[in-house]
Coordinates of C-alpha atoms in Angstrom, one line a residue:
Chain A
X1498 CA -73.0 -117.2 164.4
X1499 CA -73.8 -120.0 166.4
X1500 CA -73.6 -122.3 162.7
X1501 CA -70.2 -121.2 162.4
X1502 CA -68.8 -121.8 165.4
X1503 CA -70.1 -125.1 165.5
X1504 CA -68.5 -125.5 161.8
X1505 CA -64.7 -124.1 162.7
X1506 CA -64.5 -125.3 166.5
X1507 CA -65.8 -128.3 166.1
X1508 CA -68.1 -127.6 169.0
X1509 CA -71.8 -129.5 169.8
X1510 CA -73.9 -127.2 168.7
X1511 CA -75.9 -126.3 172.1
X1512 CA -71.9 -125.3 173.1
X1513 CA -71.8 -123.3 169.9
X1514 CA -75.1 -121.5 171.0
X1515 CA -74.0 -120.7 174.4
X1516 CA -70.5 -119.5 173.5
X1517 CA -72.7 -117.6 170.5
X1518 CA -74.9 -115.5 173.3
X1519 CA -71.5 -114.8 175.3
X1520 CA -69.9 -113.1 172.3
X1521 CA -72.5 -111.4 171.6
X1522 CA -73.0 -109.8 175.1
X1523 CA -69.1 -109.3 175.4
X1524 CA -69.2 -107.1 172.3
X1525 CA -72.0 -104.9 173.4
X1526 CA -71.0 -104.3 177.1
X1527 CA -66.9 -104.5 176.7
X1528 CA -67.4 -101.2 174.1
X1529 CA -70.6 -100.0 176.3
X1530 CA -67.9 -99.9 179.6
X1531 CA -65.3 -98.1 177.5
X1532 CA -67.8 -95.6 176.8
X1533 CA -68.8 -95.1 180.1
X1534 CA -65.1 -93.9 180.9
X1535 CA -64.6 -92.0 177.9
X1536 CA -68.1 -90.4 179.0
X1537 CA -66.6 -88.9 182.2
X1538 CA -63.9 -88.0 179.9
X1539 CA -66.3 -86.3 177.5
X1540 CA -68.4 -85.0 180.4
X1541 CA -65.6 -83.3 182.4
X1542 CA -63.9 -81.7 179.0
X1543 CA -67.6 -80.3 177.9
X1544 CA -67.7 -78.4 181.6
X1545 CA -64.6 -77.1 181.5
X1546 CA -65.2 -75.7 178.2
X1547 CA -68.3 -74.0 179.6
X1548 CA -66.9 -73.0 182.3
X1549 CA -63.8 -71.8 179.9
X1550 CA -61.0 -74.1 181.6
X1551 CA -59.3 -76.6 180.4
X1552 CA -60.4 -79.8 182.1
X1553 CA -58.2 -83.0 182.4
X1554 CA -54.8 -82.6 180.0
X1555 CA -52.0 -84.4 181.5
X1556 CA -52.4 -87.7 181.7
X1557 CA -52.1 -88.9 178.2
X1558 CA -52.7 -87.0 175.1
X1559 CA -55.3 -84.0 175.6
X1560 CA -55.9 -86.0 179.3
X1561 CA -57.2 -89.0 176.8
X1562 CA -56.0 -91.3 179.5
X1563 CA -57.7 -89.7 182.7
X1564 CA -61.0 -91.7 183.0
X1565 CA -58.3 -95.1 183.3
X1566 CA -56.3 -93.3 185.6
X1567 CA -59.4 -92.7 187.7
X1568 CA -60.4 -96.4 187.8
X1569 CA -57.2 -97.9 188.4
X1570 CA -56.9 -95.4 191.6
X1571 CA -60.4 -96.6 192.5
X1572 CA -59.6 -100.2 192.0
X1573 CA -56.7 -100.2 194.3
X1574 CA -58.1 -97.9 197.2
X1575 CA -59.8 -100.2 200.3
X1576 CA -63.1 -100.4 200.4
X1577 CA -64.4 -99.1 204.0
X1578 CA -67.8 -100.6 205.4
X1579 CA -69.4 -98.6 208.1
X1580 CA -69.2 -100.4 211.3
X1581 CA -73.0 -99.4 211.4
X1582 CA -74.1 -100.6 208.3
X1583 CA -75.7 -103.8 207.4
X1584 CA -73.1 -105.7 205.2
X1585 CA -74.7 -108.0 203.0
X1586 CA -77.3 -104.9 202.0
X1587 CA -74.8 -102.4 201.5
X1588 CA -72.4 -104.7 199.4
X1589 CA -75.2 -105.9 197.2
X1590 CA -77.0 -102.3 196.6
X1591 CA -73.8 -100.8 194.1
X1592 CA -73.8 -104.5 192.5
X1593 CA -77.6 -104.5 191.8
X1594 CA -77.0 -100.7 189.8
X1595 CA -74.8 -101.6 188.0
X1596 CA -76.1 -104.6 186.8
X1597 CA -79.5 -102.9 185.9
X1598 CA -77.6 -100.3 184.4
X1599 CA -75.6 -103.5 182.1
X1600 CA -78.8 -105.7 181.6
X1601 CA -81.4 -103.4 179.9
X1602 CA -78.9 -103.1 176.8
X1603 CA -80.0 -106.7 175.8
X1604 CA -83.2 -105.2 174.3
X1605 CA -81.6 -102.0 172.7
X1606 CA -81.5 -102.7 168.8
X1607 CA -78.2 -101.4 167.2
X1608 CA -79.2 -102.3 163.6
X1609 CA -81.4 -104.3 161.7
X1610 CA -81.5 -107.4 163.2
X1611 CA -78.8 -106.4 165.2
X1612 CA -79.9 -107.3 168.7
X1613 CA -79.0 -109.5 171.5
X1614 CA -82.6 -110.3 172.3
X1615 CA -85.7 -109.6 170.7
X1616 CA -88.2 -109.0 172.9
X1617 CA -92.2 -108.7 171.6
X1618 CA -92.2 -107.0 175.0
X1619 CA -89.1 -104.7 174.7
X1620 CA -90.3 -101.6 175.6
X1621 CA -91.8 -102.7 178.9
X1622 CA -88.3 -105.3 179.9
X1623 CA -86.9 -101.3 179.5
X1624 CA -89.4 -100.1 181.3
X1625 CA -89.2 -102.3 184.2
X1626 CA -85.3 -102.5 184.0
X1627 CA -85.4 -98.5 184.6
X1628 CA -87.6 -98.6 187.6
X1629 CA -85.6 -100.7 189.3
X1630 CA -82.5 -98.4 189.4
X1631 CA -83.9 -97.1 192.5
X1632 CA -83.5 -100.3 194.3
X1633 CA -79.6 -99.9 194.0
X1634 CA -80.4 -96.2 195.6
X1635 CA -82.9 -96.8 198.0
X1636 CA -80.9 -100.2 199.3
X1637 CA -77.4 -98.1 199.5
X1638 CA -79.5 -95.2 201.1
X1639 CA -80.9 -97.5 204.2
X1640 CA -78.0 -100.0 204.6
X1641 CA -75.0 -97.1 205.1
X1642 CA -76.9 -96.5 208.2
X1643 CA -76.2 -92.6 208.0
X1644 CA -78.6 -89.9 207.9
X1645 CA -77.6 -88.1 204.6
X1646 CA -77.3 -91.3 202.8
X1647 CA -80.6 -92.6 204.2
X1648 CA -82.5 -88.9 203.1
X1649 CA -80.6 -89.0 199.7
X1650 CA -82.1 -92.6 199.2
X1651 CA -85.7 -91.3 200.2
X1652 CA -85.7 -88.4 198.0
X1653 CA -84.5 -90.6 195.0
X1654 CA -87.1 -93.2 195.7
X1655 CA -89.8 -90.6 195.7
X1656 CA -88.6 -89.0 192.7
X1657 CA -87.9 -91.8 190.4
X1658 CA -91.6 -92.9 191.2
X1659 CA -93.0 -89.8 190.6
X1660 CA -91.2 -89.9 187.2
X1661 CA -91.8 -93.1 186.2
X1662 CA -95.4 -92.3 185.7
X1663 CA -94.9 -89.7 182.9
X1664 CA -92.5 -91.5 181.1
X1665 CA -95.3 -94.4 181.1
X1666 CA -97.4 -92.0 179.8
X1667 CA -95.0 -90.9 177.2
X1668 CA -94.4 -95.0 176.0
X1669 CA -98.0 -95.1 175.6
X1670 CA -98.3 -92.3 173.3
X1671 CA -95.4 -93.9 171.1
X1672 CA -96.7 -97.5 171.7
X1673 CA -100.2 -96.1 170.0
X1674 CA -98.6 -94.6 166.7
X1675 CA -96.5 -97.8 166.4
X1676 CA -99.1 -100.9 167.5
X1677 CA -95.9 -102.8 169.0
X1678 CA -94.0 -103.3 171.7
X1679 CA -91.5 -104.3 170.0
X1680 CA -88.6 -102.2 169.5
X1681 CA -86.7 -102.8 166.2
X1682 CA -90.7 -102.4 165.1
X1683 CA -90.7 -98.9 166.7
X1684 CA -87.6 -97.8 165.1
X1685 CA -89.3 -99.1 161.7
X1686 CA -92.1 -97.5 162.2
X1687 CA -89.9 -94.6 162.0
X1688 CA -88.2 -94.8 158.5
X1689 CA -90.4 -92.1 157.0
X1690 CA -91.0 -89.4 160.1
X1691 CA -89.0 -89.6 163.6
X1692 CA -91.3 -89.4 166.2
X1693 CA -89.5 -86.6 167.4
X1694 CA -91.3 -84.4 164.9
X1695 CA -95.1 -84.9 165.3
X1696 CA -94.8 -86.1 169.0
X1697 CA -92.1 -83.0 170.0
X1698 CA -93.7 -82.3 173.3
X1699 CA -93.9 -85.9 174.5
X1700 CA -90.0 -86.0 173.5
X1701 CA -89.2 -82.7 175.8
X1702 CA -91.1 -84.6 178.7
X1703 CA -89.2 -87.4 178.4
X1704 CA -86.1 -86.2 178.0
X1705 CA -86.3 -84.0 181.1
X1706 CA -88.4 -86.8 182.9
X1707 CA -84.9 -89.0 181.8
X1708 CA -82.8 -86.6 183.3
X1709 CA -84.8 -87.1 186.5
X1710 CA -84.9 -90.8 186.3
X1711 CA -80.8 -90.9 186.5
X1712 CA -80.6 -88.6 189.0
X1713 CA -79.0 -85.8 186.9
X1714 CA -78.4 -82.1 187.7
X1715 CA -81.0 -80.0 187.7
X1716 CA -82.3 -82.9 189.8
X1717 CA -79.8 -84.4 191.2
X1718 CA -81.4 -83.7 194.7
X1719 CA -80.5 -87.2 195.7
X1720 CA -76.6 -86.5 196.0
X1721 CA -77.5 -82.4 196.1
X1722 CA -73.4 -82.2 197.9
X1723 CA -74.5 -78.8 199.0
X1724 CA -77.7 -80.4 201.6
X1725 CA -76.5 -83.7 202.1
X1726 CA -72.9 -84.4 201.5
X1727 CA -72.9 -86.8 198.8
X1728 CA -76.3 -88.3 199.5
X1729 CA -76.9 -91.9 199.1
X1730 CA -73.4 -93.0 197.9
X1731 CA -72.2 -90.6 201.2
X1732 CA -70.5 -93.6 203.0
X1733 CA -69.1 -95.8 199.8
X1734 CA -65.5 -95.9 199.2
X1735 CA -63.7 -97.7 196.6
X1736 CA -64.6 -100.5 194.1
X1737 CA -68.5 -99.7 195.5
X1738 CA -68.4 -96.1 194.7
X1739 CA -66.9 -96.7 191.5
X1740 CA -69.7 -99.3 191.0
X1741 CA -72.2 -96.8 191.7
X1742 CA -70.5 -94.0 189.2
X1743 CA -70.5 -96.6 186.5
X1744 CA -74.0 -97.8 186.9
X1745 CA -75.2 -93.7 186.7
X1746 CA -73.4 -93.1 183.3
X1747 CA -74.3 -96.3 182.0
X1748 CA -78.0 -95.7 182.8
X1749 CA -77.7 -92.3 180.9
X1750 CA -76.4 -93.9 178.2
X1751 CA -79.6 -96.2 178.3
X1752 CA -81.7 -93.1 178.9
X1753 CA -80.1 -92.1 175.8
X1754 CA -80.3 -94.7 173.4
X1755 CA -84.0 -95.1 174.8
X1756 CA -84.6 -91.7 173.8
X1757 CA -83.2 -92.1 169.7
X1758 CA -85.2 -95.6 169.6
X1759 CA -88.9 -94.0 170.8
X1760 CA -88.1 -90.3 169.6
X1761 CA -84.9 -90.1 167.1
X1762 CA -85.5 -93.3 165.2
X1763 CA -82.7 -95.5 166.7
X1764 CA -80.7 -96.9 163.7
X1765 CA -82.7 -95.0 160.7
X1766 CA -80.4 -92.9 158.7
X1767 CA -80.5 -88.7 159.2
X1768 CA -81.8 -86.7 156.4
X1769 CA -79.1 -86.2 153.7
X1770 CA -76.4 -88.4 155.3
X1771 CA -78.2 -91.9 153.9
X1772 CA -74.2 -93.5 153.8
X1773 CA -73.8 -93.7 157.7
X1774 CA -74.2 -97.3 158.6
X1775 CA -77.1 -98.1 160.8
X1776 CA -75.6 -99.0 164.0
X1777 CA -73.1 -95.8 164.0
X1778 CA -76.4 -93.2 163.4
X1779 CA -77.6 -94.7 166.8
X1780 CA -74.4 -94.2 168.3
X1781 CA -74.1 -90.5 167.1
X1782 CA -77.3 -89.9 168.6
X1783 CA -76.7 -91.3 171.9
X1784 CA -73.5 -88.9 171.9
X1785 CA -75.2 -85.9 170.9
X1786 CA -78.0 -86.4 173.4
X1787 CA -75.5 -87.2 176.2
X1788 CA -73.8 -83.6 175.2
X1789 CA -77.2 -82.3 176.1
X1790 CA -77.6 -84.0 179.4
X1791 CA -74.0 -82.6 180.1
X1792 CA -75.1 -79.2 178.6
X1793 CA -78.2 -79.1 181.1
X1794 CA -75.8 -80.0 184.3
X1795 CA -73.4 -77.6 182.9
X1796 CA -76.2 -74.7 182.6
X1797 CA -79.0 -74.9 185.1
X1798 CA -79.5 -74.9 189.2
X1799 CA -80.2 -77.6 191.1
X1800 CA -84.4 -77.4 191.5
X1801 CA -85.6 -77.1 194.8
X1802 CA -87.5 -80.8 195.7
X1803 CA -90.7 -79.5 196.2
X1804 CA -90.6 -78.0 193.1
X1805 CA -89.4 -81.1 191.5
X1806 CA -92.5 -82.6 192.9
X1807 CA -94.8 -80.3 191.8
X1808 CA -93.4 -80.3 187.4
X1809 CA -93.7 -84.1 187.6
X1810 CA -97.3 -84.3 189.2
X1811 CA -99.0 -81.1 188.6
X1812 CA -97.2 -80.2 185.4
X1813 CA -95.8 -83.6 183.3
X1814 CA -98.6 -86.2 184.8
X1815 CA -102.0 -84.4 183.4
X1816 CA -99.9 -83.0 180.6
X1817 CA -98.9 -86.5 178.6
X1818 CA -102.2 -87.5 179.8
X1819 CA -104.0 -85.5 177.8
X1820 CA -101.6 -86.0 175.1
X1821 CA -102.2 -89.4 175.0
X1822 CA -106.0 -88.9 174.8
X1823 CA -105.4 -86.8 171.8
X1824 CA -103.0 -88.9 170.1
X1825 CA -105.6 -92.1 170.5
X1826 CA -108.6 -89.1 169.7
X1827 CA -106.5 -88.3 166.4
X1828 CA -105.7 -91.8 165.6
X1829 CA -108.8 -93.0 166.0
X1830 CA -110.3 -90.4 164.2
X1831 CA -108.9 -90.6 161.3
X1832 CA -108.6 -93.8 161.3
X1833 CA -104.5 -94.3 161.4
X1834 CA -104.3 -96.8 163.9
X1835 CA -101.7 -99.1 163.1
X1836 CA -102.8 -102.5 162.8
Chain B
X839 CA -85.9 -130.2 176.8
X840 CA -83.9 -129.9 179.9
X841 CA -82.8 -126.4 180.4
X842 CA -86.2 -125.0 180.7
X843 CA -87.4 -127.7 183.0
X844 CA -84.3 -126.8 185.0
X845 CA -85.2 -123.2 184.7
X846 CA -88.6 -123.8 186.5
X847 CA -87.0 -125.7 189.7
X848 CA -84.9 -122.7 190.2
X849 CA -87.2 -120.2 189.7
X850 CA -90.0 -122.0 191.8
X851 CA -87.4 -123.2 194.4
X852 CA -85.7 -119.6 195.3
X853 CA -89.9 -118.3 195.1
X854 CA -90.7 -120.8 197.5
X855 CA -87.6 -120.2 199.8
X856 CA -87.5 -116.3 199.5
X857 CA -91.6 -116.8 200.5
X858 CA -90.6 -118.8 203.7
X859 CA -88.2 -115.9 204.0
X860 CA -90.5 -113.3 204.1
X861 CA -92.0 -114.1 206.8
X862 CA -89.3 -115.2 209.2
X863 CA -86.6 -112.7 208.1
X864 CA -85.8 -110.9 211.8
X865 CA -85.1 -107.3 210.3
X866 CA -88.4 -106.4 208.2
X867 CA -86.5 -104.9 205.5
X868 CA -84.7 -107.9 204.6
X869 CA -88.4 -108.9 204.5
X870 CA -89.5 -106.8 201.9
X871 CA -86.2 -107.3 200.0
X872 CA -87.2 -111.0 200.3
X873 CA -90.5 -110.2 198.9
X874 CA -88.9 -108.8 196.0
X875 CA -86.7 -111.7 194.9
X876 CA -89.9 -113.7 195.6
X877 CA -92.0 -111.7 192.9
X878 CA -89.0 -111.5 190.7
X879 CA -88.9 -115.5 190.6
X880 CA -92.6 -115.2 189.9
X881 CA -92.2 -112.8 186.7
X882 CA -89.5 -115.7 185.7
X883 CA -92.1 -118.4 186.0
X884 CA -94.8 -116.5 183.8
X885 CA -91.7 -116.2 181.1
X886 CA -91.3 -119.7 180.8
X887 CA -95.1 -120.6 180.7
X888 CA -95.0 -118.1 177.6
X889 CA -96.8 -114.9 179.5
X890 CA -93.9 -112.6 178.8
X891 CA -96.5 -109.5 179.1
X892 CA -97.6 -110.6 182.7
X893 CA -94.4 -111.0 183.6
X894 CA -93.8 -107.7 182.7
X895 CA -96.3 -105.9 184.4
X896 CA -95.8 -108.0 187.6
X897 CA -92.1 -106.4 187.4
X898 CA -93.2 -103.0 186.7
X899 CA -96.4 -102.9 189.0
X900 CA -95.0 -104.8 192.2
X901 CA -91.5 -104.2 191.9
X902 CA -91.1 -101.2 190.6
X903 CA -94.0 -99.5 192.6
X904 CA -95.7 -101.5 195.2
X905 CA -92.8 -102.8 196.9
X906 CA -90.7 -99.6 196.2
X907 CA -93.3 -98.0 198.8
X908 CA -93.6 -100.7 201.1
X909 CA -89.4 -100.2 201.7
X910 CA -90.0 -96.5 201.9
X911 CA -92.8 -97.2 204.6
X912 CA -90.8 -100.3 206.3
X913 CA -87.3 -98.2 206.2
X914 CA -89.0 -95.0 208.2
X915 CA -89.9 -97.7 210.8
X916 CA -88.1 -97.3 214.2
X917 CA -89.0 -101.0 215.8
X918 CA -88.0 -102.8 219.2
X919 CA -87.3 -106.0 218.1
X920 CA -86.9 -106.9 221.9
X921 CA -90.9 -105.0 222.7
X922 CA -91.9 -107.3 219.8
X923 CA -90.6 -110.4 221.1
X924 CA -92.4 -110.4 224.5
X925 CA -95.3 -111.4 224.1
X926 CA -94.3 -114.5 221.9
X927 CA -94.7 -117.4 223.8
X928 CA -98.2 -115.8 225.3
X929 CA -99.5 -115.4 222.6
X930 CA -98.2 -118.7 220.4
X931 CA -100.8 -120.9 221.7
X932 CA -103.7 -118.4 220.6
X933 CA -102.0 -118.4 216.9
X934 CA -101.0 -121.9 217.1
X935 CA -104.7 -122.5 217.4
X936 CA -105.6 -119.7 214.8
X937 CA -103.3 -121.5 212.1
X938 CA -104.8 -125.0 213.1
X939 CA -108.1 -124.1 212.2
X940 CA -107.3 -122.4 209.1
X941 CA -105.6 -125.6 208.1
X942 CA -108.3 -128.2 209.1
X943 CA -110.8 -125.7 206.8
X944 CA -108.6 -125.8 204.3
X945 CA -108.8 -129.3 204.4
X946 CA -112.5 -129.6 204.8
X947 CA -112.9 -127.7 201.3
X948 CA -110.1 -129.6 199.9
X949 CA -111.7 -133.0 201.0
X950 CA -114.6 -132.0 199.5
X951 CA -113.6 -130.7 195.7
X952 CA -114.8 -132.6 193.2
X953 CA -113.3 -131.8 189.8
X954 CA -115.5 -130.4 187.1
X955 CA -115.7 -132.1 184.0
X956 CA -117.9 -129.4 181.7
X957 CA -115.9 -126.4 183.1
X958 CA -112.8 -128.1 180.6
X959 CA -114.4 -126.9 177.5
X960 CA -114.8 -123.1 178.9
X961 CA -112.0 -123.1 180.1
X962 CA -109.7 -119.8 178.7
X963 CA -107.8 -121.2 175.5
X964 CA -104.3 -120.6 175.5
X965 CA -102.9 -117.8 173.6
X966 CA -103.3 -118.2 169.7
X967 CA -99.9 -118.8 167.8
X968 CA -100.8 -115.7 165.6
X969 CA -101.2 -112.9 167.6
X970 CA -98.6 -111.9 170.4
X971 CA -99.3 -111.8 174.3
X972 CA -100.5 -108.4 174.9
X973 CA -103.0 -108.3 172.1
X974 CA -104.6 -111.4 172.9
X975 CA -104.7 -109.9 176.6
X976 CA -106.4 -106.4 174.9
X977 CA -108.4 -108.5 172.9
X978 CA -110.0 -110.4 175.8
X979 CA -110.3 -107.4 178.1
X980 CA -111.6 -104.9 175.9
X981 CA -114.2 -106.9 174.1
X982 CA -115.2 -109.4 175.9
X983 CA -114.9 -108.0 179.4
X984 CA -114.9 -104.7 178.6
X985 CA -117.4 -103.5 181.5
X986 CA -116.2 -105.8 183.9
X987 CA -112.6 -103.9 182.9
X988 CA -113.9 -100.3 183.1
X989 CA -116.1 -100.9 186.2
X990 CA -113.0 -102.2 188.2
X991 CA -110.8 -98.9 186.9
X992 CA -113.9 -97.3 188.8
X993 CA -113.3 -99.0 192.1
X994 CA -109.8 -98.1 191.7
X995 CA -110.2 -94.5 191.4
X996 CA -113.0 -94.4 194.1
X997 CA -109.7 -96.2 196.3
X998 CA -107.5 -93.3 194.7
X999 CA -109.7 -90.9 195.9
X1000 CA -110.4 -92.0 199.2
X1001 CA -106.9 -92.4 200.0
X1002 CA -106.3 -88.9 198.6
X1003 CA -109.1 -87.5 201.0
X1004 CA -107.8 -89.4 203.9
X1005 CA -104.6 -88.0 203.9
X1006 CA -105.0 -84.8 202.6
X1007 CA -104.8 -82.0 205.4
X1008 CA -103.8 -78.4 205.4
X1009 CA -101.8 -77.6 208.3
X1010 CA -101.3 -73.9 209.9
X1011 CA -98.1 -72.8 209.9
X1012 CA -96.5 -74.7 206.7
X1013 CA -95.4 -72.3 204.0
X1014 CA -96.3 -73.4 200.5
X1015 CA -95.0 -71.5 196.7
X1016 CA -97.9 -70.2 195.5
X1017 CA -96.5 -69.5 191.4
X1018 CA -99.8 -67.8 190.6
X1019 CA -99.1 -65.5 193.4
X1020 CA -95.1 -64.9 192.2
X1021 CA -95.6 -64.4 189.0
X1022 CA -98.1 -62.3 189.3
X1023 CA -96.5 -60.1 192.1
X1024 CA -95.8 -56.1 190.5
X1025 CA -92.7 -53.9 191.3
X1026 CA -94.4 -51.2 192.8
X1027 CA -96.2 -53.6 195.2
X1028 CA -93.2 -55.1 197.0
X1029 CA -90.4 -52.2 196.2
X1030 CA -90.8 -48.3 197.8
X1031 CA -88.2 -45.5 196.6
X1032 CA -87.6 -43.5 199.7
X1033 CA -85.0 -40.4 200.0
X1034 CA -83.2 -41.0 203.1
X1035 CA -81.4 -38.0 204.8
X1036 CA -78.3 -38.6 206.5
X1037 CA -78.4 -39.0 210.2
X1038 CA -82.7 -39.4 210.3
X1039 CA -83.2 -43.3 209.2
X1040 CA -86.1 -44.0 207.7

């Protein structure tokens, strides 16, 4: 790409490169933005079916238009800072979420080849991308100066922690069957069996442990709007909430397309439908597995926290523990360790 | 090559500045935010030397857990900055002093180094072109130093324990779920059928 600019603009090459890199991230987070508002869309038509309304209809055909309605009326609102809060803290913390939400897609391979950066150490830039979503949380949570934001931002710091460790676990047992860590090599190492399928209940732990991660219902303890008002994003307004709401969908969508890359096989074809292009099987499994995260909000109770505490220590923790132990005892055993 | 050379100043000049900040930040959480940039500049620094797993782990480890419970810890605090400020001047020439002999030792063992010339050749070689970062890291650890390695997860857990003991305390009075004891609670345990006649109570 960069080659051809430098042919057709007439450009020094190092300009060609640099212009190269910016195309490339426009056309994965220009689309990955769009999503996010067609995601509410999707999110708030899925509910309503379950809860056998109609959702959002008037604005636009079938209420297409809403989610752009919705940001414009959050773009113009004014954006209200606490006279109590500490400025520079609480203008920064929505910032920093979203761009942790934007950054980690710079890894996340859409095809063969087809990725911004690859990274021998992909899985772990993911890794460490996701656990620091709780900065954004924890900063917003202290800086509002308010009691419910504050407790929100404590709970969400103790449970993205908590999580953290089992879905470490779970990237072990992955990263053993695959002898990478990089991820186009994962998603290869996938062409003939998705880990989904001899690894199932390492994929239920992390999906639910994903759902935890972002915050979603049933552990969505950190806004719980029945305890704490809105929790941590009690006292934004504005641009900053809005920043805030994008960040959480985009991280979902992350938690997603994480998901198909360790579990579903990320751009590998499904059985029997070989002619799908690469980068659109990816993107059909990030939608269905977002239906599911919307399925699960639309479906189950909030848990209570200590409860929430006691599935990710006492239940997830020693379980993909031992699963890792048998996955390297298996390996090992029979002597399948990938080299 | 000027971009990363560039890419090292900034990296090493926002580290060294976000360091000083550490310390003299007024408002302790800014503090610990300030430690955060600090190791984040850090994990930049072992990228450009070619350490991309390090600088991984330095994220993940520090910044995603260490310093995520220092701010929990630093948040809950409820300081006087005033009460804290007191006792400064009485106490500056004590640390003045404090800080002046840690330098002059500092200098003493400086003054006195003497550079190796046989520790070049055992010195660990840089990572071979072949294999990637975190196999020649597994490579050196689990072969080589592979007791050394274990015997440190040891200390670790003895740590993990002890901290675990420390804290751990059963107070009267707090109500915990017991599942064992809900799932395994009957019908005709908890619920009674009684007739009630009209005008007696029960």
């Amino acid at each position: 790409m960069a080659d051809f600019l430098a042919l057709h603009l007439g450009l020094p090459l190092a300009g060609a490169t640099l212009l190269a890199i910016i195309l490339k991230i426009l056309v994965i987070t220009v689309p990955l933005l769009i999503a996010m508002a067609m995601m509410t869309y999707m999110e708030r038509k899925v509910l309503a079916a379950i809860q056998l309304r109609q959702g959002p209809i008037l604005v636009g055909p079938f209420g297409l238009l809403q989610p752009f309605a919705d940001g414009l009326k959050l773009l113009t609102k004014e954006t209200i800072i606490p006279a109590g809060a500490n400025r520079a803290v609480f203008l920064i913390a929505p910032m920093l979420t979203f761009i942790m939400a934007l950054i980690a897609w710079a890894v996340i391979p859409f095809g063969e080849g087809l990725v911004l950066s690859d990274l021998n150490v992909g899985v772990l830039y993911l890794f460490a991308i996701s656990s620091l979503g709780v900065y954004g949380i924890i900063m917003s949570g202290w800086a509002s100066n308010s009691k419910y934001a504050f407790l929100g931002g404590l709970r969400s710091a103790a449970q993205m922690v908590s999580y953290e460790v089992s879905i470490g676990f779970v990237i072990i047992t992955v990263l053993l069957c695959v002898g990478s860590l990089n991820l186009s090599d994962i998603v290869r190492a996938q062409s003939h069996v998705w880990f989904c399928i001899p690894l199932f209940p390492m994929f239920v732990v992390f999906f639910i442990s994903a759902l935890a991660e972002t915050n979603r219902a049933p552990f969505d303890l950190p806004e719980g709007e029945s305890e704490l008002v809105g929790g941590f994003h009690t006292e934004y307004s504005a641009m900053t909430f809005a920043l805030f709401f994008l960040g959480e969908y985009i991280s979902m969508l992350l938690m997603s397309g994480m998901t198909s890359v360790l579990f579903l096989g990320g751009w590998q074809p499904f059985p029997f439908l070989g002619f799908i292009p690469g980068p659109l099987n990816l993107i059909i499994k990030i939608l269905l597995l977002m239906f599911v995260f919307i399925w699960v909000r639309g479906t189950l109770p909030r848990y209570r926290y200590d409860q929430l505490m006691r599935l990710g220590w006492k239940v997830f923790l020693p379980f993909s523990l031992i699963w890792v132990i048998l996955t390297a005892g298996f390996l090992v055993y029979f002597d399948k360790l990938p080299h | 090559m000027i971009l990363p050379a560039l890419a090292f100043y900034l990296f090493a000049a926002v580290l060294v500045l976000s360091g000083m900040l550490v310390i003299t930040a007024r408002n302790p959480v800014h503090s610990v935010l300030f430690l955060i940039l600090a190791f984040f500049n850090a994990a930049g620094l072992f990228v450009l030397i070619g350490a991309e797993f390090v600088a991984m782990i330095l994220v993940i480890v520090y910044v995603g857990a260490v310093a995520v419970l220092f701010l929990f810890v630093v948040m809950m605090l409820d300081i006087n900055f005033q009460e804290l400020r007191k006792g400064f001047l009485r106490y500056l020439p004590a640390g003045l002093a404090v800080g002046a002999a840690l330098l002059a030792e500092l200098g003493l063992v400086i003054s006195g180094w003497v550079y190796a010339g046989p520790a070049d050749s055992v010195r660990a070689a840089p990572t071979p072109e072949s294999v990637g970062n975190a196999q020649a890291l597994g490579d050196l650890l689990y072969t080589q130093y592979a007791y050394v390695f274990e015997a440190s997860g040891l200390v670790l857990l003895v740590a993990m324990i002890g901290a675990i003991v420390l804290t751990l305390r059963s107070r009267k009075g707090t109500r915990r779920q017991v599942i064992a004891d809900q799932v395994s609670r009957r019908r005709d345990d908890v619920v009674a059928v009684v007739k009630v006649r009209t005008g007696e109570g029960v």
